[in-house]
PDB file of C-alpha atoms in Angstrom:
ATOM      1  CA  UNK A   1      98.108 110.984 137.613  1.00  0.00           C
ATOM      2  CA  UNK A   2      99.513 111.935 134.184  1.00  0.00           C
ATOM      3  CA  UNK A   3      97.622 114.610 132.272  1.00  0.00           C
ATOM      4  CA  UNK A   4      96.972 114.440 128.535  1.00  0.00           C
ATOM      5  CA  UNK A   5      95.650 117.199 126.287  1.00  0.00           C
ATOM      6  CA  UNK A   6      93.164 116.022 123.683  1.00  0.00           C
ATOM      7  CA  UNK A   7      93.712 118.605 120.969  1.00  0.00           C
ATOM      8  CA  UNK A   8      90.679 120.144 119.301  1.00  0.00           C
ATOM      9  CA  UNK A   9      89.557 123.413 117.678  1.00  0.00           C
ATOM     10  CA  UNK A  10      87.439 126.457 118.496  1.00  0.00           C
ATOM     11  CA  UNK A  11      84.341 124.985 116.877  1.00  0.00           C
ATOM     12  CA  UNK A  12      84.538 121.812 119.008  1.00  0.00           C
ATOM     13  CA  UNK A  13      85.874 122.951 122.405  1.00  0.00           C
ATOM     14  CA  UNK A  14      84.423 119.866 124.118  1.00  0.00           C
ATOM     15  CA  UNK A  15      85.527 117.565 121.273  1.00  0.00           C
ATOM     16  CA  UNK A  16      83.566 115.877 118.544  1.00  0.00           C
ATOM     17  CA  UNK A  17      81.072 113.489 120.240  1.00  0.00           C
ATOM     18  CA  UNK A  18      82.886 110.451 118.871  1.00  0.00           C
ATOM     19  CA  UNK A  19      86.287 111.664 120.103  1.00  0.00           C
ATOM     20  CA  UNK A  20      84.778 112.499 123.517  1.00  0.00           C
ATOM     21  CA  UNK A  21      84.587 108.737 124.142  1.00  0.00           C
ATOM     22  CA  UNK A  22      88.314 108.945 124.851  1.00  0.00           C
ATOM     23  CA  UNK A  23      87.879 110.961 128.033  1.00  0.00           C
ATOM     24  CA  UNK A  24      86.237 108.299 130.249  1.00  0.00           C
ATOM     25  CA  UNK A  25      88.387 105.561 128.699  1.00  0.00           C
ATOM     26  CA  UNK A  26      91.544 107.452 129.654  1.00  0.00           C
ATOM     27  CA  UNK A  27      90.291 108.189 133.158  1.00  0.00           C
ATOM     28  CA  UNK A  28      89.613 104.485 133.644  1.00  0.00           C
ATOM     29  CA  UNK A  29      93.256 103.957 132.671  1.00  0.00           C
ATOM     30  CA  UNK A  30      94.455 106.394 135.326  1.00  0.00           C
ATOM     31  CA  UNK A  31      95.051 109.309 132.952  1.00  0.00           C
ATOM     32  CA  UNK A  32      93.458 112.739 133.312  1.00  0.00           C
ATOM     33  CA  UNK A  33      92.333 113.854 129.854  1.00  0.00           C
ATOM     34  CA  UNK A  34      91.589 117.514 129.094  1.00  0.00           C
ATOM     35  CA  UNK A  35      90.178 118.935 125.829  1.00  0.00           C
ATOM     36  CA  UNK A  36      92.409 121.797 124.675  1.00  0.00           C
ATOM     37  CA  UNK A  37      91.974 124.112 121.672  1.00  0.00           C
ATOM     38  CA  UNK A  38      95.181 124.228 119.663  1.00  0.00           C
ATOM     39  CA  UNK A  39      94.869 127.946 118.860  1.00  0.00           C
ATOM     40  CA  UNK A  40      94.048 129.060 122.417  1.00  0.00           C
ATOM     41  CA  UNK A  41      96.987 131.237 123.566  1.00  0.00           C
ATOM     42  CA  UNK A  42      96.070 130.633 127.201  1.00  0.00           C
ATOM     43  CA  UNK A  43      97.000 126.946 127.060  1.00  0.00           C
ATOM     44  CA  UNK A  44     100.413 126.047 128.463  1.00  0.00           C
ATOM     45  CA  UNK A  45     101.253 122.914 126.489  1.00  0.00           C
ATOM     46  CA  UNK A  46     104.343 122.226 128.582  1.00  0.00           C
ATOM     47  CA  UNK A  47     102.066 121.318 131.494  1.00  0.00           C
ATOM     48  CA  UNK A  48     100.827 118.169 129.741  1.00  0.00           C
ATOM     49  CA  UNK A  49     102.633 114.851 129.788  1.00  0.00           C
ATOM     50  CA  UNK A  50     101.384 114.305 126.231  1.00  0.00           C
ATOM     51  CA  UNK A  51      99.239 116.212 123.736  1.00  0.00           C
ATOM     52  CA  UNK A  52      97.225 114.038 121.367  1.00  0.00           C
ATOM     53  CA  UNK A  53      95.894 115.514 118.137  1.00  0.00           C
ATOM     54  CA  UNK A  54      92.270 114.563 117.625  1.00  0.00           C
ATOM     55  CA  UNK A  55      89.927 117.126 116.044  1.00  0.00           C
ATOM     56  CA  UNK A  56      91.690 120.400 115.142  1.00  0.00           C
ATOM     57  CA  UNK A  57      89.634 120.437 111.963  1.00  0.00           C
ATOM     58  CA  UNK A  58      89.924 124.139 111.225  1.00  0.00           C
ATOM     59  CA  UNK A  59      93.607 123.776 110.290  1.00  0.00           C
ATOM     60  CA  UNK A  60      93.240 123.775 106.444  1.00  0.00           C
ATOM     61  CA  UNK A  61      92.546 127.516 106.421  1.00  0.00           C
ATOM     62  CA  UNK A  62      95.357 128.116 108.947  1.00  0.00           C
ATOM     63  CA  UNK A  63      97.901 125.447 108.084  1.00  0.00           C
ATOM     64  CA  UNK A  64     101.033 127.575 108.534  1.00  0.00           C
ATOM     65  CA  UNK A  65      99.811 128.715 111.938  1.00  0.00           C
ATOM     66  CA  UNK A  66      98.869 125.150 112.881  1.00  0.00           C
ATOM     67  CA  UNK A  67     102.266 123.762 111.913  1.00  0.00           C
ATOM     68  CA  UNK A  68     104.087 126.545 113.753  1.00  0.00           C
ATOM     69  CA  UNK A  69     102.022 125.697 116.840  1.00  0.00           C
ATOM     70  CA  UNK A  70     102.831 121.985 116.498  1.00  0.00           C
ATOM     71  CA  UNK A  71     106.566 122.708 116.531  1.00  0.00           C
ATOM     72  CA  UNK A  72     106.206 124.482 119.877  1.00  0.00           C
ATOM     73  CA  UNK A  73     104.421 121.615 121.641  1.00  0.00           C
ATOM     74  CA  UNK A  74     107.037 119.622 123.560  1.00  0.00           C
ATOM     75  CA  UNK A  75     105.321 116.206 123.591  1.00  0.00           C
ATOM     76  CA  UNK A  76     102.945 115.787 120.652  1.00  0.00           C
ATOM     77  CA  UNK A  77     101.389 112.754 119.025  1.00  0.00           C
ATOM     78  CA  UNK A  78     101.552 112.394 116.182  1.00  0.00           C
ATOM     79  CA  UNK A  79     104.645 114.655 116.028  1.00  0.00           C
ATOM     80  CA  UNK A  80     105.076 117.880 114.069  1.00  0.00           C
ATOM     81  CA  UNK A  81     107.115 116.467 111.122  1.00  0.00           C
ATOM     82  CA  UNK A  82     104.392 113.878 110.496  1.00  0.00           C
ATOM     83  CA  UNK A  83     101.741 116.601 110.591  1.00  0.00           C
ATOM     84  CA  UNK A  84     103.631 118.696 108.054  1.00  0.00           C
ATOM     85  CA  UNK A  85     103.980 115.721 105.703  1.00  0.00           C
ATOM     86  CA  UNK A  86     100.388 114.555 106.055  1.00  0.00           C
ATOM     87  CA  UNK A  87      98.457 117.835 105.953  1.00  0.00           C
ATOM     88  CA  UNK A  88      99.361 118.339 102.287  1.00  0.00           C
ATOM     89  CA  UNK A  89      98.081 115.550 100.064  1.00  0.00           C
ATOM     90  CA  UNK A  90     101.158 115.763  97.895  1.00  0.00           C
ATOM     91  CA  UNK A  91     102.192 112.901 100.202  1.00  0.00           C
ATOM     92  CA  UNK A  92     100.371 110.656  97.697  1.00  0.00           C
ATOM     93  CA  UNK A  93     103.347 111.175  95.389  1.00  0.00           C
ATOM     94  CA  UNK A  94     105.645 109.859  98.135  1.00  0.00           C
ATOM     95  CA  UNK A  95     103.440 106.820  98.676  1.00  0.00           C
ATOM     96  CA  UNK A  96     103.406 106.038  94.960  1.00  0.00           C
ATOM     97  CA  UNK A  97     107.196 106.377  94.847  1.00  0.00           C
ATOM     98  CA  UNK A  98     107.394 103.874  97.724  1.00  0.00           C
ATOM     99  CA  UNK A  99     105.426 101.352  95.668  1.00  0.00           C
ATOM    100  CA  UNK A 100     102.087 101.829  97.437  1.00  0.00           C
ATOM    101  CA  UNK A 101      99.168 101.690  94.962  1.00  0.00           C
ATOM    102  CA  UNK A 102      97.264 104.980  95.197  1.00  0.00           C
ATOM    103  CA  UNK A 103      94.450 106.661  93.320  1.00  0.00           C
ATOM    104  CA  UNK A 104      96.082 108.416  90.334  1.00  0.00           C
ATOM    105  CA  UNK A 105      96.558 112.056  91.275  1.00  0.00           C
ATOM    106  CA  UNK A 106      97.501 115.110  89.215  1.00  0.00           C
ATOM    107  CA  UNK A 107      98.624 118.299  90.997  1.00  0.00           C
ATOM    108  CA  UNK A 108      97.515 121.662  89.595  1.00  0.00           C
ATOM    109  CA  UNK A 109      99.480 124.404  91.393  1.00  0.00           C
ATOM    110  CA  UNK A 110      98.419 128.038  91.156  1.00  0.00           C
ATOM    111  CA  UNK A 111     100.187 130.154  88.599  1.00  0.00           C
ATOM    112  CA  UNK A 112     100.178 127.516  85.884  1.00  0.00           C
ATOM    113  CA  UNK A 113      97.713 126.626  83.176  1.00  0.00           C
ATOM    114  CA  UNK A 114      94.608 124.631  84.064  1.00  0.00           C
ATOM    115  CA  UNK A 115      94.780 121.389  82.100  1.00  0.00           C
ATOM    116  CA  UNK A 116      91.655 119.498  83.130  1.00  0.00           C
ATOM    117  CA  UNK A 117      90.476 116.329  81.360  1.00  0.00           C
ATOM    118  CA  UNK A 118      87.689 116.822  78.840  1.00  0.00           C
ATOM    119  CA  UNK A 119      86.047 113.438  79.388  1.00  0.00           C
ATOM    120  CA  UNK A 120      85.256 111.163  82.311  1.00  0.00           C
ATOM    121  CA  UNK A 121      84.248 111.791  85.903  1.00  0.00           C
ATOM    122  CA  UNK A 122      86.787 113.537  88.113  1.00  0.00           C
ATOM    123  CA  UNK A 123      87.211 114.701  91.692  1.00  0.00           C
ATOM    124  CA  UNK A 124      88.746 118.123  92.296  1.00  0.00           C
ATOM    125  CA  UNK A 125      89.908 119.122  95.767  1.00  0.00           C
ATOM    126  CA  UNK A 126      92.576 121.231  97.446  1.00  0.00           C
ATOM    127  CA  UNK A 127      95.851 119.587  98.405  1.00  0.00           C
ATOM    128  CA  UNK A 128      95.325 120.970 101.915  1.00  0.00           C
ATOM    129  CA  UNK A 129      91.844 120.102 103.095  1.00  0.00           C
ATOM    130  CA  UNK A 130      89.740 118.007 105.440  1.00  0.00           C
ATOM    131  CA  UNK A 131      86.178 116.801 105.791  1.00  0.00           C
ATOM    132  CA  UNK A 132      85.498 117.024 102.020  1.00  0.00           C
ATOM    133  CA  UNK A 133      85.580 120.825 102.226  1.00  0.00           C
ATOM    134  CA  UNK A 134      86.091 122.437  98.809  1.00  0.00           C
ATOM    135  CA  UNK A 135      85.870 119.038  97.080  1.00  0.00           C
ATOM    136  CA  UNK A 136      83.603 118.362  94.122  1.00  0.00           C
ATOM    137  CA  UNK A 137      82.823 115.661  91.588  1.00  0.00           C
ATOM    138  CA  UNK A 138      82.456 116.607  87.924  1.00  0.00           C
ATOM    139  CA  UNK A 139      81.372 114.887  84.707  1.00  0.00           C
ATOM    140  CA  UNK A 140      83.781 116.551  82.336  1.00  0.00           C
ATOM    141  CA  UNK A 141      81.814 115.530  79.214  1.00  0.00           C
ATOM    142  CA  UNK A 142      78.977 117.753  80.443  1.00  0.00           C
ATOM    143  CA  UNK A 143      79.602 121.347  79.264  1.00  0.00           C
ATOM    144  CA  UNK A 144      78.021 122.928  82.338  1.00  0.00           C
ATOM    145  CA  UNK A 145      79.919 120.731  84.801  1.00  0.00           C
ATOM    146  CA  UNK A 146      83.106 121.270  82.806  1.00  0.00           C
ATOM    147  CA  UNK A 147      82.606 125.018  83.214  1.00  0.00           C
ATOM    148  CA  UNK A 148      81.915 124.599  86.942  1.00  0.00           C
ATOM    149  CA  UNK A 149      85.062 122.481  87.306  1.00  0.00           C
ATOM    150  CA  UNK A 150      87.212 125.227  85.779  1.00  0.00           C
ATOM    151  CA  UNK A 151      85.550 127.825  88.020  1.00  0.00           C
ATOM    152  CA  UNK A 152      86.246 125.594  91.033  1.00  0.00           C
ATOM    153  CA  UNK A 153      89.945 125.382  90.172  1.00  0.00           C
ATOM    154  CA  UNK A 154      90.171 129.126  89.482  1.00  0.00           C
ATOM    155  CA  UNK A 155      88.590 129.898  92.864  1.00  0.00           C
ATOM    156  CA  UNK A 156      90.975 127.625  94.750  1.00  0.00           C
ATOM    157  CA  UNK A 157      93.954 129.016  92.844  1.00  0.00           C
ATOM    158  CA  UNK A 158      92.923 132.562  93.714  1.00  0.00           C
ATOM    159  CA  UNK A 159      93.137 131.514  97.353  1.00  0.00           C
ATOM    160  CA  UNK A 160      96.645 130.159  96.782  1.00  0.00           C
ATOM    161  CA  UNK A 161      95.668 126.476  96.906  1.00  0.00           C
ATOM    162  CA  UNK A 162      97.143 123.666  94.852  1.00  0.00           C
ATOM    163  CA  UNK A 163      94.347 121.536  93.380  1.00  0.00           C
ATOM    164  CA  UNK A 164      94.352 117.757  93.063  1.00  0.00           C
ATOM    165  CA  UNK A 165      92.545 116.068  90.171  1.00  0.00           C
ATOM    166  CA  UNK A 166      91.685 112.382  90.600  1.00  0.00           C
ATOM    167  CA  UNK A 167      89.586 110.081  88.413  1.00  0.00           C
ATOM    168  CA  UNK A 168      86.414 109.171  90.270  1.00  0.00           C
ATOM    169  CA  UNK A 169      86.311 105.495  91.220  1.00  0.00           C
ATOM    170  CA  UNK A 170      82.765 104.306  90.356  1.00  0.00           C
ATOM    171  CA  UNK A 171      82.882 101.382  92.799  1.00  0.00           C
ATOM    172  CA  UNK A 172      82.547 103.966  95.579  1.00  0.00           C
ATOM    173  CA  UNK A 173      78.909 104.475  94.544  1.00  0.00           C
ATOM    174  CA  UNK A 174      78.287 100.766  95.149  1.00  0.00           C
ATOM    175  CA  UNK A 175      80.613  99.762  97.976  1.00  0.00           C
ATOM    176  CA  UNK A 176      81.868 103.080  99.364  1.00  0.00           C
ATOM    177  CA  UNK A 177      85.288 103.567 100.925  1.00  0.00           C
ATOM    178  CA  UNK A 178      86.773 101.319 103.584  1.00  0.00           C
ATOM    179  CA  UNK A 179      88.718 102.954 106.407  1.00  0.00           C
ATOM    180  CA  UNK A 180      91.145 100.877 108.498  1.00  0.00           C
ATOM    181  CA  UNK A 181      92.219 102.182 111.912  1.00  0.00           C
ATOM    182  CA  UNK A 182      95.604 101.406 113.479  1.00  0.00           C
ATOM    183  CA  UNK A 183      96.425 102.189 117.117  1.00  0.00           C
ATOM    184  CA  UNK A 184      99.941 101.941 118.470  1.00  0.00           C
ATOM    185  CA  UNK A 185     100.991 100.312 115.204  1.00  0.00           C
ATOM    186  CA  UNK A 186      98.390  97.539 115.446  1.00  0.00           C
ATOM    187  CA  UNK A 187      95.248  97.122 113.369  1.00  0.00           C
ATOM    188  CA  UNK A 188      92.192  97.973 115.458  1.00  0.00           C
ATOM    189  CA  UNK A 189      88.953  98.070 113.431  1.00  0.00           C
ATOM    190  CA  UNK A 190      87.372  99.168 110.165  1.00  0.00           C
ATOM    191  CA  UNK A 191      84.337 101.015 108.899  1.00  0.00           C
ATOM    192  CA  UNK A 192      82.732 101.560 105.527  1.00  0.00           C
ATOM    193  CA  UNK A 193      81.727 105.036 104.352  1.00  0.00           C
ATOM    194  CA  UNK A 194      79.160 105.705 101.662  1.00  0.00           C
ATOM    195  CA  UNK A 195      79.971 107.946  98.716  1.00  0.00           C
ATOM    196  CA  UNK A 196      80.760 111.446  99.970  1.00  0.00           C
ATOM    197  CA  UNK A 197      80.607 113.421  96.729  1.00  0.00           C
ATOM    198  CA  UNK A 198      77.463 113.502  94.621  1.00  0.00           C
ATOM    199  CA  UNK A 199      78.275 116.333  92.235  1.00  0.00           C
ATOM    200  CA  UNK A 200      79.931 119.732  91.845  1.00  0.00           C
ATOM    201  CA  UNK A 201      81.005 121.596  94.958  1.00  0.00           C
ATOM    202  CA  UNK A 202      78.151 123.687  96.357  1.00  0.00           C
ATOM    203  CA  UNK A 203      79.666 124.998  99.552  1.00  0.00           C
ATOM    204  CA  UNK A 204      79.508 123.723 103.123  1.00  0.00           C
ATOM    205  CA  UNK A 205      78.118 125.105 106.352  1.00  0.00           C
ATOM    206  CA  UNK A 206      80.128 122.994 108.799  1.00  0.00           C
ATOM    207  CA  UNK A 207      83.610 121.604 109.339  1.00  0.00           C
ATOM    208  CA  UNK A 208      82.812 118.329 107.603  1.00  0.00           C
ATOM    209  CA  UNK A 209      80.151 116.554 105.589  1.00  0.00           C
ATOM    210  CA  UNK A 210      77.819 114.094 107.255  1.00  0.00           C
ATOM    211  CA  UNK A 211      78.761 110.514 106.478  1.00  0.00           C
ATOM    212  CA  UNK A 212      76.900 107.237 106.077  1.00  0.00           C
ATOM    213  CA  UNK A 213      78.972 104.807 108.124  1.00  0.00           C
ATOM    214  CA  UNK A 214      78.698 101.132 108.944  1.00  0.00           C
ATOM    215  CA  UNK A 215      81.044  98.840 110.828  1.00  0.00           C
ATOM    216  CA  UNK A 216      82.835  96.303 108.661  1.00  0.00           C
ATOM    217  CA  UNK A 217      85.784  93.935 108.648  1.00  0.00           C
ATOM    218  CA  UNK A 218      89.036  94.184 106.725  1.00  0.00           C
ATOM    219  CA  UNK A 219      90.521  91.330 104.744  1.00  0.00           C
ATOM    220  CA  UNK A 220      94.101  90.197 105.290  1.00  0.00           C
ATOM    221  CA  UNK A 221      95.038  91.773 101.939  1.00  0.00           C
ATOM    222  CA  UNK A 222      93.481  95.097 102.960  1.00  0.00           C
ATOM    223  CA  UNK A 223      95.281  95.043 106.291  1.00  0.00           C
ATOM    224  CA  UNK A 224      98.574  94.309 104.551  1.00  0.00           C
ATOM    225  CA  UNK A 225      98.082  97.165 102.084  1.00  0.00           C
ATOM    226  CA  UNK A 226      97.166  99.605 104.860  1.00  0.00           C
ATOM    227  CA  UNK A 227     100.195  98.515 106.899  1.00  0.00           C
ATOM    228  CA  UNK A 228     102.444  99.067 103.849  1.00  0.00           C
ATOM    229  CA  UNK A 229     101.037 102.559 103.434  1.00  0.00           C
ATOM    230  CA  UNK A 230     101.647 103.431 107.093  1.00  0.00           C
ATOM    231  CA  UNK A 231     105.161 101.985 106.908  1.00  0.00           C
ATOM    232  CA  UNK A 232     105.903 104.513 104.147  1.00  0.00           C
ATOM    233  CA  UNK A 233     105.104 107.466 106.439  1.00  0.00           C
ATOM    234  CA  UNK A 234     108.346 109.331 107.287  1.00  0.00           C
ATOM    235  CA  UNK A 235     108.309 109.212 111.092  1.00  0.00           C
ATOM    236  CA  UNK A 236     112.015 109.758 111.830  1.00  0.00           C
ATOM    237  CA  UNK A 237     111.891 106.710 114.059  1.00  0.00           C
ATOM    238  CA  UNK A 238     109.013 107.954 116.240  1.00  0.00           C
ATOM    239  CA  UNK A 239     106.224 105.318 116.132  1.00  0.00           C
ATOM    240  CA  UNK A 240     102.797 106.538 115.098  1.00  0.00           C
ATOM    241  CA  UNK A 241     100.286 106.665 117.927  1.00  0.00           C
ATOM    242  CA  UNK A 242      97.367 106.333 115.507  1.00  0.00           C
ATOM    243  CA  UNK A 243      96.698 106.148 111.795  1.00  0.00           C
ATOM    244  CA  UNK A 244      93.882 105.577 109.357  1.00  0.00           C
ATOM    245  CA  UNK A 245      94.096 104.321 105.792  1.00  0.00           C
ATOM    246  CA  UNK A 246      91.188 104.802 103.381  1.00  0.00           C
ATOM    247  CA  UNK A 247      90.922 102.236 100.601  1.00  0.00           C
ATOM    248  CA  UNK A 248      88.788 102.074  97.456  1.00  0.00           C
ATOM    249  CA  UNK A 249      88.370  99.547  94.677  1.00  0.00           C
ATOM    250  CA  UNK A 250      89.626 100.587  91.251  1.00  0.00           C
ATOM    251  CA  UNK A 251      89.906  98.960  87.839  1.00  0.00           C
ATOM    252  CA  UNK A 252      93.375  97.695  88.845  1.00  0.00           C
ATOM    253  CA  UNK A 253      92.432  96.474  92.329  1.00  0.00           C
ATOM    254  CA  UNK A 254      92.412  97.968  95.809  1.00  0.00           C
ATOM    255  CA  UNK A 255      94.193 101.313  96.061  1.00  0.00           C
ATOM    256  CA  UNK A 256      94.878 103.861  98.778  1.00  0.00           C
ATOM    257  CA  UNK A 257      92.713 106.965  98.646  1.00  0.00           C
ATOM    258  CA  UNK A 258      94.214 108.660 101.710  1.00  0.00           C
ATOM    259  CA  UNK A 259      96.556 107.981 104.606  1.00  0.00           C
ATOM    260  CA  UNK A 260      95.451 109.966 107.658  1.00  0.00           C
ATOM    261  CA  UNK A 261      98.047 110.341 110.399  1.00  0.00           C
ATOM    262  CA  UNK A 262      97.445 113.984 111.344  1.00  0.00           C
ATOM    263  CA  UNK A 263      93.915 114.304 112.752  1.00  0.00           C
ATOM    264  CA  UNK A 264      91.745 111.471 111.439  1.00  0.00           C
ATOM    265  CA  UNK A 265      88.360 110.519 112.770  1.00  0.00           C
ATOM    266  CA  UNK A 266      88.831 107.078 114.309  1.00  0.00           C
ATOM    267  CA  UNK A 267      85.123 106.148 114.367  1.00  0.00           C
ATOM    268  CA  UNK A 268      85.294 104.899 117.931  1.00  0.00           C
ATOM    269  CA  UNK A 269      81.536 104.515 118.229  1.00  0.00           C
ATOM    270  CA  UNK A 270      81.460 101.797 115.582  1.00  0.00           C
ATOM    271  CA  UNK A 271      83.704  99.512 117.624  1.00  0.00           C
ATOM    272  CA  UNK A 272      82.957  99.998 121.343  1.00  0.00           C
ATOM    273  CA  UNK A 273      86.310  98.663 122.662  1.00  0.00           C
ATOM    274  CA  UNK A 274      88.245 100.995 120.334  1.00  0.00           C
ATOM    275  CA  UNK A 275      88.256 103.941 122.765  1.00  0.00           C
ATOM    276  CA  UNK A 276      89.962 101.723 125.329  1.00  0.00           C
ATOM    277  CA  UNK A 277      92.501 100.646 122.699  1.00  0.00           C
ATOM    278  CA  UNK A 278      93.329 104.297 122.070  1.00  0.00           C
ATOM    279  CA  UNK A 279      93.619 104.806 125.818  1.00  0.00           C
ATOM    280  CA  UNK A 280      95.950 101.808 126.063  1.00  0.00           C
ATOM    281  CA  UNK A 281      98.108 103.159 123.235  1.00  0.00           C
ATOM    282  CA  UNK A 282      98.315 106.549 124.959  1.00  0.00           C
ATOM    283  CA  UNK A 283      99.148 104.910 128.298  1.00  0.00           C
ATOM    284  CA  UNK A 284     101.898 102.886 126.639  1.00  0.00           C
ATOM    285  CA  UNK A 285     103.291 106.044 125.024  1.00  0.00           C
ATOM    286  CA  UNK A 286     103.337 107.778 128.418  1.00  0.00           C
ATOM    287  CA  UNK A 287     105.137 104.833 129.963  1.00  0.00           C
ATOM    288  CA  UNK A 288     107.655 104.769 127.122  1.00  0.00           C
TER     289      UNK A 288
END
């Protein structure tokens, strides 16, 4: 029986409850699945036939360490070069250059001046981040929120982070974001998430914000756009085992908010057969 490591973090040693659905699905497929903490020095990754990244959600504060670990794992999905590309949201520049419509994004690296807009509603977040940690939404016309926005950027810069500034897309307050999941290169299912950010950043006590999620369907146009975005991921010829593309509606149409091919939630509980699709994709990868 092949053995697969389902990669997680210290805070979730038994996996996130949604990701834990993979374990029985894999066992039904004849694969022994074992949760394994990426930063645990006792784990011998060479013993696994495949290691599958699922919820190592403490990596933003330890990205260099996480990437160094990923390079040492002999059989990793998705592979280390993809993780390096995807764990810094500067990848949005690459997607735009490939002709994929994305939310307009301005990078504010530390060491430079802070040129924030003076009007409109904007999202500020670190280029390396997950789970909406250190992300806030600011009305720049409001003097107090404008001040808080500058303080937010200063704080992130002091920690060495590059900040991303994106115009807030007001349709999110009405229709939320739509996330499309792909498994083994094939569209699987979709969910809708309610608005995540309701104002300036106020700190967080957990790895990620709670989300309001409902199952939904994706249109052919949305599937095509998501597939285009995933096709632009530099994989060096290694097919992606999984991927998620988050879409929002903007004044110019549907645009990509994020492409998640490092450690995305796949929202398996909102489409009961999805865990078995992941298991099938893993089984196919083992056979290949």
